[in-house]
Coordinates of C-alpha atoms in Angstrom, one line a residue:
M1 CA -33.4 34.4 64.8
L2 CA -30.0 33.0 62.8
R3 CA -30.9 29.9 60.8
L4 CA -28.4 26.6 61.5
P5 CA -27.3 26.8 57.8
S6 CA -26.4 30.6 57.9
V7 CA -24.7 29.7 61.2
M8 CA -22.5 26.9 60.0
K9 CA -21.7 29.2 56.5
Q10 CA -20.1 31.7 58.9
M11 CA -18.0 29.2 61.2
R12 CA -16.4 27.5 58.1
P13 CA -13.5 30.2 57.8
V14 CA -12.6 29.7 61.4
C15 CA -12.7 26.0 61.5
R16 CA -10.7 25.7 58.2
A17 CA -8.4 28.3 59.9
L18 CA -8.3 26.6 63.4
A19 CA -8.4 23.1 62.5
P20 CA -7.3 22.8 58.4
H21 CA -6.4 18.8 58.8
L22 CA -10.1 17.9 60.3
T23 CA -12.0 20.1 57.2
R24 CA -12.3 18.1 53.9
A25 CA -9.6 18.7 51.4
Y26 CA -10.6 19.3 48.2
A27 CA -10.5 16.5 45.3
K28 CA -8.7 18.0 42.6
D29 CA -5.3 19.7 41.4
V30 CA -4.8 21.8 38.9
K31 CA -1.6 23.2 36.7
F32 CA -1.7 25.3 34.2
G33 CA 0.8 26.5 31.4
A34 CA 4.3 25.7 30.7
D35 CA 4.3 23.2 33.9
A36 CA 1.4 21.2 32.7
R37 CA 2.7 20.6 29.4
A38 CA 6.6 19.7 30.3
L39 CA 4.9 17.1 32.7
M40 CA 1.9 15.7 29.7
L41 CA 5.5 16.1 27.6
Q42 CA 7.2 13.3 29.8
G43 CA 4.5 10.9 29.7
V44 CA 4.3 11.3 26.0
D45 CA 7.8 10.9 25.4
L46 CA 8.0 7.6 28.0
L47 CA 5.2 5.9 26.1
A48 CA 6.5 7.1 22.4
D49 CA 10.0 5.8 23.4
A50 CA 8.9 2.5 24.7
V51 CA 6.6 2.0 20.9
A52 CA 9.4 3.7 19.0
V53 CA 11.9 0.4 19.8
T54 CA 9.7 -1.3 18.0
M55 CA 9.7 0.3 14.2
G56 CA 11.3 -1.0 11.4
P57 CA 12.5 -4.5 10.6
K58 CA 15.1 -4.2 13.0
G59 CA 13.3 -2.9 15.7
R60 CA 13.5 -4.8 19.0
N61 CA 10.7 -6.7 21.3
V62 CA 9.4 -5.0 24.2
I63 CA 8.4 -7.5 26.6
I64 CA 5.4 -6.3 29.1
E65 CA 4.6 -8.0 32.5
Q66 CA 0.9 -9.6 33.1
S67 CA -0.7 -9.9 36.3
W68 CA -1.9 -13.7 34.8
G69 CA 0.3 -16.0 33.0
S70 CA 4.3 -15.5 32.1
P71 CA 4.8 -12.4 30.8
K72 CA 4.3 -11.4 26.8
V73 CA 7.0 -10.3 24.2
T74 CA 5.6 -8.2 21.0
K75 CA 6.7 -6.1 18.3
D76 CA 3.5 -4.5 18.0
G77 CA 2.9 -1.0 18.9
V78 CA -0.3 -0.7 20.3
T79 CA 0.3 -3.8 22.6
V80 CA 2.8 -1.6 23.9
A81 CA 1.0 1.5 24.4
K82 CA -2.1 0.0 25.9
S83 CA 0.0 -1.5 28.5
I84 CA 1.4 1.6 30.0
D85 CA 0.4 3.1 32.9
L86 CA 2.3 6.1 34.9
K87 CA 2.3 6.5 38.5
D88 CA 2.4 10.1 38.0
R89 CA -1.1 11.8 36.9
Y90 CA 0.3 14.4 34.7
K91 CA 2.5 12.3 32.7
N92 CA -0.2 9.7 32.7
I93 CA -2.8 12.3 30.7
G94 CA 0.3 12.8 28.2
A95 CA 0.7 8.6 27.6
R96 CA -3.2 7.8 27.8
L97 CA -3.6 10.9 24.5
V98 CA -1.2 8.8 22.5
Q99 CA -2.5 5.6 23.5
D100 CA -5.5 7.1 21.6
V101 CA -3.8 7.9 18.7
A102 CA -2.8 4.5 18.4
N103 CA -6.1 3.2 19.5
N104 CA -7.7 5.0 16.8
T105 CA -5.0 4.0 14.0
N106 CA -4.9 0.7 15.0
E107 CA -9.3 0.5 15.1
E108 CA -9.4 2.2 12.1
A109 CA -6.8 0.5 9.6
G110 CA -5.6 -2.1 11.6
D111 CA -1.5 -1.0 11.5
G112 CA -0.1 1.8 11.6
T113 CA 0.0 2.4 15.7
T114 CA 4.2 2.7 15.8
T115 CA 4.0 5.3 13.1
A116 CA 1.2 7.5 14.5
T117 CA 2.5 7.4 18.2
V118 CA 6.5 8.6 16.8
L119 CA 4.6 11.1 14.6
A120 CA 2.5 12.1 17.7
R121 CA 5.2 13.1 19.7
A122 CA 7.1 14.9 16.9
I123 CA 4.3 17.4 16.6
A124 CA 3.4 17.9 20.3
K125 CA 6.5 18.3 21.3
D126 CA 7.3 20.6 18.4
G127 CA 4.0 22.3 19.3
F128 CA 4.8 22.7 23.3
D129 CA 8.2 24.7 22.1
T130 CA 6.5 26.8 19.6
I131 CA 4.1 27.9 22.3
S132 CA 6.4 28.4 25.0
K133 CA 8.0 30.7 23.0
G134 CA 4.3 33.1 22.6
A135 CA 3.2 31.5 19.7
N136 CA -0.9 31.3 19.3
P137 CA -2.1 26.9 19.8
V138 CA -5.1 27.8 18.1
E139 CA -3.5 29.0 15.0
I140 CA -0.7 26.3 14.9
R141 CA -3.3 23.8 14.9
R142 CA -4.6 25.0 12.4
G143 CA -1.5 25.4 10.1
V144 CA -1.1 21.9 11.3
M145 CA -4.5 20.3 10.3
T146 CA -4.5 22.5 7.3
A147 CA -0.5 21.5 6.5
V148 CA -2.1 17.4 7.0
E149 CA -4.8 17.3 4.5
E150 CA -2.5 18.8 2.0
V151 CA 0.1 15.6 2.8
I152 CA -3.1 13.6 2.6
N153 CA -3.9 14.7 -0.8
E154 CA -0.5 14.2 -1.9
L155 CA -0.5 10.5 -0.4
K156 CA -3.5 9.8 -2.5
R157 CA -1.7 11.3 -5.6
L158 CA 1.2 9.2 -5.0
S159 CA -0.8 6.2 -4.1
K160 CA -1.6 2.8 -6.6
P161 CA -3.6 0.3 -6.5
V162 CA -2.8 -3.8 -5.7
T163 CA -3.3 -5.3 -8.4
T164 CA -1.2 -9.2 -7.9
P165 CA -1.1 -12.0 -5.1
E166 CA 2.8 -10.7 -5.3
E167 CA 2.0 -7.6 -3.9
I168 CA -0.9 -8.3 -1.9
A169 CA 2.2 -11.0 -0.3
Q170 CA 4.6 -7.6 -0.4
V171 CA 2.7 -5.9 1.7
A172 CA 1.5 -8.4 4.3
T173 CA 5.3 -9.4 5.0
I174 CA 6.2 -5.9 5.2
S175 CA 3.6 -5.7 8.3
A176 CA 4.7 -9.2 9.4
N177 CA 8.5 -7.4 10.2
G178 CA 10.1 -8.9 6.8
D179 CA 8.5 -12.6 7.4
I180 CA 8.1 -13.7 4.2
E181 CA 6.3 -17.2 4.9
I182 CA 3.4 -14.5 6.9
G183 CA 3.5 -12.6 3.9
N184 CA 2.7 -15.8 1.4
I185 CA -0.1 -17.8 4.1
I186 CA -2.2 -14.2 3.7
S187 CA -1.5 -14.0 0.1
N188 CA -2.8 -17.3 -0.6
A189 CA -5.9 -17.0 1.8
M190 CA -6.8 -14.2 -0.3
K191 CA -6.5 -15.9 -3.4
K192 CA -8.7 -18.7 -1.8
V193 CA -11.7 -16.2 -0.1
G194 CA -11.5 -13.3 -2.0
R195 CA -10.3 -10.1 -1.3
K196 CA -13.4 -9.3 0.6
G197 CA -13.4 -13.2 2.3
V198 CA -13.3 -13.9 6.1
I199 CA -10.1 -14.5 7.1
T200 CA -9.6 -15.5 11.2
V201 CA -6.4 -16.2 13.1
K202 CA -6.0 -18.7 15.6
D203 CA -3.2 -21.0 17.9
G204 CA -1.9 -23.8 15.6
K205 CA -1.0 -27.1 17.1
T206 CA 2.1 -27.5 15.1
L207 CA 5.7 -26.3 14.9
H208 CA 4.6 -24.3 11.5
D209 CA 2.2 -21.8 10.4
E210 CA -1.1 -23.6 8.5
L211 CA -4.1 -22.0 6.1
E212 CA -7.0 -24.0 6.3
I213 CA -10.1 -23.1 4.1
I214 CA -13.8 -24.1 6.2
E215 CA -17.2 -23.2 4.5
G216 CA -19.0 -21.3 6.6
M217 CA -20.9 -17.8 7.9
K218 CA -19.6 -14.9 9.9
F219 CA -21.8 -11.4 10.7
D220 CA -21.0 -9.0 13.2
R221 CA -23.6 -9.9 16.2
G222 CA -22.0 -11.9 19.7
Y223 CA -23.6 -13.4 22.5
I224 CA -26.5 -11.5 24.0
S225 CA -25.6 -12.1 27.8
P226 CA -21.8 -13.1 28.6
Y227 CA -23.2 -16.3 30.9
F228 CA -23.8 -17.7 27.7
I229 CA -19.5 -17.9 27.8
N230 CA -18.5 -22.0 27.9
T231 CA -14.2 -21.5 27.5
A232 CA -12.4 -19.7 29.3
K233 CA -9.5 -18.6 27.2
G234 CA -10.8 -16.1 24.8
Q235 CA -14.3 -15.2 26.4
K236 CA -16.1 -16.8 23.6
C237 CA -18.8 -19.6 22.8
E238 CA -17.7 -22.9 21.3
F239 CA -19.6 -25.6 20.1
Q240 CA -19.3 -28.6 17.8
D241 CA -22.2 -30.6 15.6
A242 CA -24.9 -28.1 17.1
Y243 CA -28.6 -27.1 16.1
L244 CA -29.4 -23.9 15.1
L245 CA -33.0 -22.1 15.9
L246 CA -33.7 -19.1 13.3
S247 CA -36.8 -16.9 14.2
E248 CA -37.5 -13.0 12.3
K249 CA -39.4 -12.2 15.7
K250 CA -38.5 -10.9 19.0
I251 CA -38.6 -14.3 21.9
S252 CA -39.7 -13.3 25.1
S253 CA -42.0 -16.3 26.3
V254 CA -39.6 -19.4 27.5
Q255 CA -43.0 -21.4 26.8
S256 CA -42.3 -20.6 23.1
I257 CA -38.7 -22.0 23.0
V258 CA -39.3 -25.1 25.3
P259 CA -40.1 -27.9 22.7
A260 CA -36.7 -26.4 20.8
L261 CA -35.1 -27.4 23.9
E262 CA -36.5 -30.3 24.4
L263 CA -35.6 -31.7 21.0
A264 CA -31.9 -30.6 21.2
N265 CA -31.5 -32.2 24.3
Q266 CA -33.8 -35.4 23.5
H267 CA -30.5 -35.2 20.6
R268 CA -27.4 -34.7 23.0
K269 CA -27.2 -31.5 20.3
P270 CA -26.0 -27.9 21.5
L271 CA -28.8 -24.7 20.5
I272 CA -28.0 -21.7 19.3
I273 CA -30.8 -19.1 19.3
I274 CA -30.6 -16.4 16.4
A275 CA -33.2 -13.7 16.8
E276 CA -34.4 -10.1 16.8
D277 CA -33.6 -10.6 20.1
V278 CA -34.3 -12.4 23.2
D279 CA -35.2 -11.0 26.5
G280 CA -37.2 -11.0 29.5
E281 CA -38.2 -14.3 30.9
A282 CA -36.8 -16.4 28.2
L283 CA -33.6 -14.8 28.4
S284 CA -33.1 -15.6 32.4
T285 CA -34.7 -19.1 32.0
L286 CA -31.9 -19.8 29.5
V287 CA -29.1 -18.3 31.4
L288 CA -30.4 -20.0 34.5
N289 CA -30.1 -23.3 33.0
R290 CA -26.4 -22.7 31.8
L291 CA -25.5 -21.6 34.7
K292 CA -27.1 -24.8 36.6
V293 CA -27.7 -27.8 34.8
G294 CA -24.6 -27.1 32.4
L295 CA -27.5 -26.2 29.1
Q296 CA -25.6 -26.1 26.3
V297 CA -27.1 -22.8 24.7
V298 CA -26.3 -19.5 23.3
A299 CA -28.9 -16.9 22.2
V300 CA -27.2 -14.3 19.6
K301 CA -29.3 -10.9 18.1
A302 CA -30.3 -11.4 14.2
P303 CA -28.1 -9.0 12.3
G304 CA -29.1 -6.2 10.0
F305 CA -31.9 -4.5 10.2
G306 CA -35.7 -4.6 8.4
D307 CA -35.2 -6.2 4.8
N308 CA -31.4 -6.9 5.5
R309 CA -32.2 -8.8 8.4
K310 CA -34.7 -10.9 6.5
N311 CA -32.2 -11.6 4.4
Q312 CA -29.5 -12.9 5.9
L313 CA -31.8 -15.0 8.1
L314 CA -32.9 -16.6 4.9
D315 CA -29.5 -16.7 3.9
M316 CA -28.2 -18.5 7.3
A317 CA -31.3 -20.8 6.4
I318 CA -30.5 -22.1 3.3
S319 CA -26.8 -22.2 3.8
T320 CA -27.3 -24.7 7.3
G321 CA -31.4 -26.6 5.6
G322 CA -32.9 -24.8 8.5
T323 CA -36.6 -23.0 8.1
V324 CA -36.7 -19.1 9.7
F325 CA -39.8 -18.9 12.1
G326 CA -41.7 -15.7 12.2
D327 CA -41.8 -15.5 8.6
D328 CA -44.7 -14.5 6.9
A329 CA -44.5 -16.6 3.9
V330 CA -43.9 -19.8 5.9
G331 CA -46.5 -19.3 8.6
L332 CA -45.4 -21.5 11.4
A333 CA -45.3 -20.6 14.9
I334 CA -41.7 -21.6 16.8
E335 CA -43.7 -23.8 19.5
D336 CA -44.6 -26.5 16.3
I337 CA -40.8 -26.8 15.4
Q338 CA -39.8 -30.4 14.2
V339 CA -36.1 -31.6 14.1
H340 CA -35.7 -30.5 10.2
D341 CA -36.5 -27.2 11.1
F342 CA -33.5 -26.9 13.0
G343 CA -30.3 -25.4 10.7
K344 CA -27.5 -28.0 11.4
V345 CA -23.7 -26.7 11.8
G346 CA -20.7 -28.4 12.5
E347 CA -19.2 -26.1 14.2
V348 CA -20.0 -22.6 16.3
I349 CA -17.9 -19.6 17.7
V350 CA -19.5 -16.5 19.3
T351 CA -17.8 -13.8 20.9
K352 CA -18.7 -10.6 22.2
D353 CA -18.8 -9.2 18.5
D354 CA -19.4 -11.5 16.1
T355 CA -20.3 -15.5 15.6
M356 CA -19.1 -17.7 12.7
L357 CA -21.5 -20.5 11.8
L358 CA -18.6 -23.4 9.9
K359 CA -19.8 -26.1 8.4
G360 CA -23.4 -25.3 7.4
R361 CA -25.3 -29.2 6.1
G362 CA -27.5 -27.2 4.0
D363 CA -28.4 -28.5 0.0
P364 CA -26.2 -27.3 -2.1
A365 CA -28.4 -26.9 -5.2
T366 CA -30.6 -25.0 -3.0
I367 CA -27.4 -22.5 -2.1
E368 CA -26.8 -22.6 -5.7
K369 CA -30.1 -21.1 -6.7
R370 CA -29.6 -19.0 -4.1
M371 CA -26.5 -17.0 -4.9
N372 CA -27.8 -16.8 -8.5
E373 CA -30.4 -14.6 -6.9
I374 CA -28.0 -12.6 -5.4
V375 CA -26.0 -12.0 -8.6
E376 CA -29.0 -11.1 -10.6
Q377 CA -29.9 -8.3 -7.4
L378 CA -26.4 -7.2 -8.1
E379 CA -26.9 -6.6 -12.1
S380 CA -29.9 -4.7 -11.3
T381 CA -29.4 -2.5 -8.3
T382 CA -27.7 1.1 -8.9
S383 CA -27.7 2.0 -5.3
D384 CA -23.5 1.4 -3.9
Y385 CA -25.3 0.5 -0.4
E386 CA -27.2 -2.3 -1.8
K387 CA -24.1 -3.6 -4.0
E388 CA -22.1 -3.7 -1.0
K389 CA -24.8 -5.9 1.2
L390 CA -25.3 -7.7 -1.9
N391 CA -21.4 -8.8 -2.4
E392 CA -21.4 -9.2 1.5
R393 CA -23.9 -11.7 1.5
L394 CA -22.8 -13.4 -1.5
A395 CA -18.9 -13.8 0.0
K396 CA -20.9 -15.9 2.8
L397 CA -22.2 -17.8 0.6
S398 CA -19.7 -18.7 -1.8
D399 CA -16.3 -18.4 -0.5
G400 CA -16.1 -19.7 3.0
V401 CA -13.5 -19.0 5.7
A402 CA -9.7 -19.0 5.5
V403 CA -8.5 -20.1 9.0
I404 CA -4.7 -19.5 9.5
K405 CA -3.2 -21.6 12.6
V406 CA -0.1 -19.7 13.5
G407 CA 2.7 -22.7 14.5
G408 CA 5.5 -22.0 17.4
T409 CA 7.0 -23.7 20.2
S410 CA 5.5 -22.1 23.4
D411 CA 2.9 -20.1 23.9
V412 CA 5.3 -17.1 24.1
E413 CA 6.3 -17.5 20.8
V414 CA 2.6 -18.3 19.2
N415 CA 1.0 -15.0 20.6
E416 CA 4.1 -13.1 19.5
K417 CA 3.7 -14.2 16.0
K418 CA 0.1 -13.8 16.0
D419 CA 0.1 -10.0 17.0
R420 CA 2.6 -10.3 14.1
V421 CA 0.0 -12.4 11.6
T422 CA -2.9 -9.7 12.5
D423 CA -1.1 -7.0 12.2
A424 CA 0.0 -8.6 8.2
L425 CA -3.5 -9.3 7.4
N426 CA -5.2 -5.6 8.7
A427 CA -2.5 -4.3 6.6
T428 CA -3.6 -6.3 3.6
R429 CA -6.7 -5.2 3.4
A430 CA -6.4 -2.2 4.0
A431 CA -3.6 -2.1 1.1
V432 CA -6.9 -4.0 -1.2
E433 CA -9.3 -0.8 0.4
E434 CA -7.0 2.5 -0.6
G435 CA -3.8 1.4 -2.7
I436 CA -0.3 1.1 -1.8
V437 CA 2.7 3.8 -1.4
L438 CA 6.2 4.0 -1.0
G439 CA 7.1 1.7 2.3
G440 CA 9.7 2.7 4.8
G441 CA 8.9 6.2 5.8
C442 CA 9.6 7.4 2.4
A443 CA 6.0 8.3 1.1
L444 CA 5.6 11.1 4.0
L445 CA 9.3 12.1 3.3
R446 CA 7.6 12.2 -0.4
C447 CA 5.1 14.5 0.2
I448 CA 7.4 17.4 2.0
P449 CA 7.5 19.4 -1.4
A450 CA 3.6 19.6 -1.8
L451 CA 4.0 21.6 1.3
D452 CA 5.2 24.6 -0.5
N453 CA 1.4 24.6 -2.6
I454 CA -0.2 25.8 0.1
K455 CA 0.1 29.9 1.6
P456 CA -0.2 29.9 5.2
A457 CA -2.9 32.7 6.5
N458 CA -0.1 33.7 9.2
N459 CA 3.0 33.4 10.6
D460 CA 1.5 30.9 13.2
Q461 CA 0.4 28.9 10.5
K462 CA 3.3 28.7 9.2
I463 CA 4.9 27.5 12.1
G464 CA 2.3 24.7 12.0
F465 CA 3.2 23.7 8.3
D466 CA 6.5 23.5 9.6
I467 CA 6.1 21.5 12.4
I468 CA 4.8 19.0 9.7
R469 CA 7.6 19.5 7.7
R470 CA 9.7 18.4 10.4
A471 CA 7.0 15.2 11.5
L472 CA 7.1 13.9 8.1
R473 CA 10.9 13.0 8.9
I474 CA 10.9 11.2 12.0
P475 CA 9.4 7.5 10.9
A476 CA 12.3 7.3 8.0
M477 CA 14.7 8.2 10.8
T478 CA 12.8 5.9 13.5
I479 CA 13.2 3.0 11.4
A480 CA 17.2 4.0 10.4
K481 CA 18.2 4.8 14.2
N482 CA 17.0 1.1 14.9
A483 CA 18.8 0.0 12.1
G484 CA 22.0 1.3 14.2
V485 CA 22.2 4.2 11.6
E486 CA 22.2 8.1 11.5
G487 CA 18.7 8.4 10.4
S488 CA 19.0 12.3 9.5
L489 CA 21.8 11.5 7.2
V490 CA 19.6 8.7 5.6
V491 CA 16.2 10.7 5.4
E492 CA 18.8 13.6 3.5
K493 CA 20.4 11.0 1.0
I494 CA 16.4 9.7 0.5
L495 CA 15.2 13.7 -0.3
Q496 CA 18.1 13.8 -2.8
S497 CA 17.2 10.8 -4.3
G498 CA 15.1 10.0 -7.1
P499 CA 11.0 9.4 -6.3
E500 CA 11.3 5.6 -5.9
I501 CA 14.7 5.4 -3.6
G502 CA 14.4 4.8 0.1
Y503 CA 16.2 2.7 2.2
D504 CA 16.5 -1.0 3.1
A505 CA 17.0 -1.0 6.9
M506 CA 17.3 -4.8 6.9
N507 CA 20.2 -5.0 4.3
G508 CA 21.4 -1.5 4.6
E509 CA 21.5 -0.5 1.2
Y510 CA 19.3 2.6 -0.7
V511 CA 17.3 0.6 -3.3
N512 CA 14.0 0.9 -5.8
M513 CA 11.4 0.4 -2.8
V514 CA 8.8 -0.8 -5.2
E515 CA 11.1 -3.3 -7.2
K516 CA 12.1 -4.9 -3.9
G517 CA 8.9 -4.9 -2.4
I518 CA 9.1 -2.3 0.7
I519 CA 5.4 -1.0 0.2
D520 CA 3.1 0.7 2.5
P521 CA -1.0 0.3 2.7
T522 CA -1.9 4.0 1.8
K523 CA -4.9 3.8 4.6
V524 CA -2.7 2.9 7.1
V525 CA -0.3 5.9 6.4
R526 CA -3.1 8.5 6.1
T527 CA -5.0 7.0 9.3
A528 CA -1.4 7.2 11.0
L529 CA -0.9 11.0 9.8
L530 CA -4.0 12.1 10.6
D531 CA -4.6 10.5 13.8
A532 CA -1.8 11.5 15.3
A533 CA -2.0 15.5 14.1
G534 CA -5.0 15.4 15.1
V535 CA -4.7 14.2 19.1
A536 CA -1.2 16.1 19.2
S537 CA -2.4 19.5 18.1
L538 CA -5.2 19.3 20.4
L539 CA -2.7 18.8 23.2
S540 CA -0.8 21.7 22.2
T541 CA -3.7 23.9 22.9
A542 CA -4.4 22.3 26.4
E543 CA -3.9 26.0 29.1
A544 CA -5.1 23.8 31.9
V545 CA -4.8 20.1 33.1
V546 CA -7.1 19.1 36.4
T547 CA -6.6 15.6 38.0
E548 CA -7.5 13.6 40.8
I549 CA -5.9 14.0 44.2
P550 CA -4.7 10.3 45.5
K551 CA -6.1 9.1 48.5
E552 CA -3.6 8.7 51.3
E553 CA -4.8 6.2 52.8
K554 CA -1.7 4.6 54.4
E555 CA -0.9 7.5 56.4
M556 CA -3.9 7.1 58.5
P557 CA -3.2 4.5 61.2
A558 CA 0.1 6.6 62.2
G559 CA -1.7 8.6 65.0
G560 CA -2.5 5.8 67.4
M561 CA -4.4 6.2 70.4
G562 CA -3.1 9.4 70.3
G563 CA -5.4 10.4 67.3
M564 CA -8.6 9.4 69.9
G565 CA -8.4 13.3 71.0
G566 CA -9.3 14.3 67.5
M567 CA -12.5 12.5 67.5
G568 CA -14.8 15.8 68.9
G569 CA -14.0 17.1 65.6
M570 CA -15.9 14.5 63.8
G571 CA -18.5 17.3 63.5
G572 CA -16.3 19.4 61.5
M573 CA -16.3 16.8 58.3
G574 CA -19.6 18.4 57.3
F575 CA -18.1 21.8 56.4

């Protein structure tokens, strides 16, 4: 006796042969070897070409169509890279991998995305060429990564620490595409709030850029639920003149916070709840009231863990004049809250990732006492981790927040300038962290001789070394090309000149880069090279690419009534 499944299995080949259009199609397409690599490289080229035009002081802008509002004008490499989505799936895979390079560099260093993109393209292109001639892709990748390691060591050796406000201004100016005003504003902001102080960038309301120093503290925890958002622009929650409820314990019961909500409502104040967590009945009730009756409230998880969380909550309480509930030493129940137990803040901004408390109403003498306690702990501790955390707390209590307000004549202009200010700020922080090297792509050129110090294990690894040797020339060549001169000639001239001589693309002359202030943060150059080499060399090792076959839905109605006869074949859909 034959079972139905076994009969069906035997019939599948027959059905496929008789009616291929009715059987289920495979949902994936696979390409191998040189064909796959060539298509991916086209995607890499398209993305890199669009990003490369923004590089250097004479780089051009890119206009990006947006699904809402007016087109975006930008000179920011990562913004251009993120906006590209290609129709061909194989090309899109290549483009997406280079997008990852730009994103990784942007997340780690905050700048250098254009450098990372052009380096990734150069390494991938060279890698594909050598592999198509029979080289071993795994050995080439080893050679590439060994060479990159040597270059990074040389970059660290060439790096110099940032010591003066003038150097900070120079780094910021270069990253802002030569805008001296932006460079000076960032330098002044760092001078006011310290190198580890909090600096934010906002839309201004005038034609000029402004710097405002606001007393406050910021921590890396955002709203628990996006339903608390109360601004259409920027996906954030903003309140003025608010009450702050601080709790060390988790809040799950709505009954425990009803007294606090009633007090805040009586005094017509928004309420910010910062606790270990807010969940269950308490969270759902808050969200429901926020949506139904417009209750001015937001819940945020307290930052840190264990003792660090306890200390940060106490810092917040002291800076805002409030009380921490759930603290065993205080012994107060959250249900017994009085108005004087609330912290008071002039302004609160809560985003998905962080919270900023501005203009806290704490007692200055108590804040000063708390700061002295932290300084004493700093002097006595030997742990680097503890020192880092104590310094962060001290900065939040003492230095305040610097706000750079970007001005302009239109939203398009302000947004374009904001991209440059953010890049410049990130570059400056990176420079303070790891020091500076020559700008204009010169630092990478000066690392080329260091590759002679290492010996390849085999010929394929030597090819990997040569790929990096050629790639290190590309950033300087791209900057020169965007300035309208022959890149290869500029690179040769730099290599034959003294160690600090480079090409000033803005003025079209060879100068001492340090004296001229054309410098880059070491961290930005290092991250760009490391991310580019990692992804691009991995891309070269790919031998097969799998993509989804797009559904051709538009062709279905074309059969008209004549297609009805096919209904009898619907049983074949299961085969």
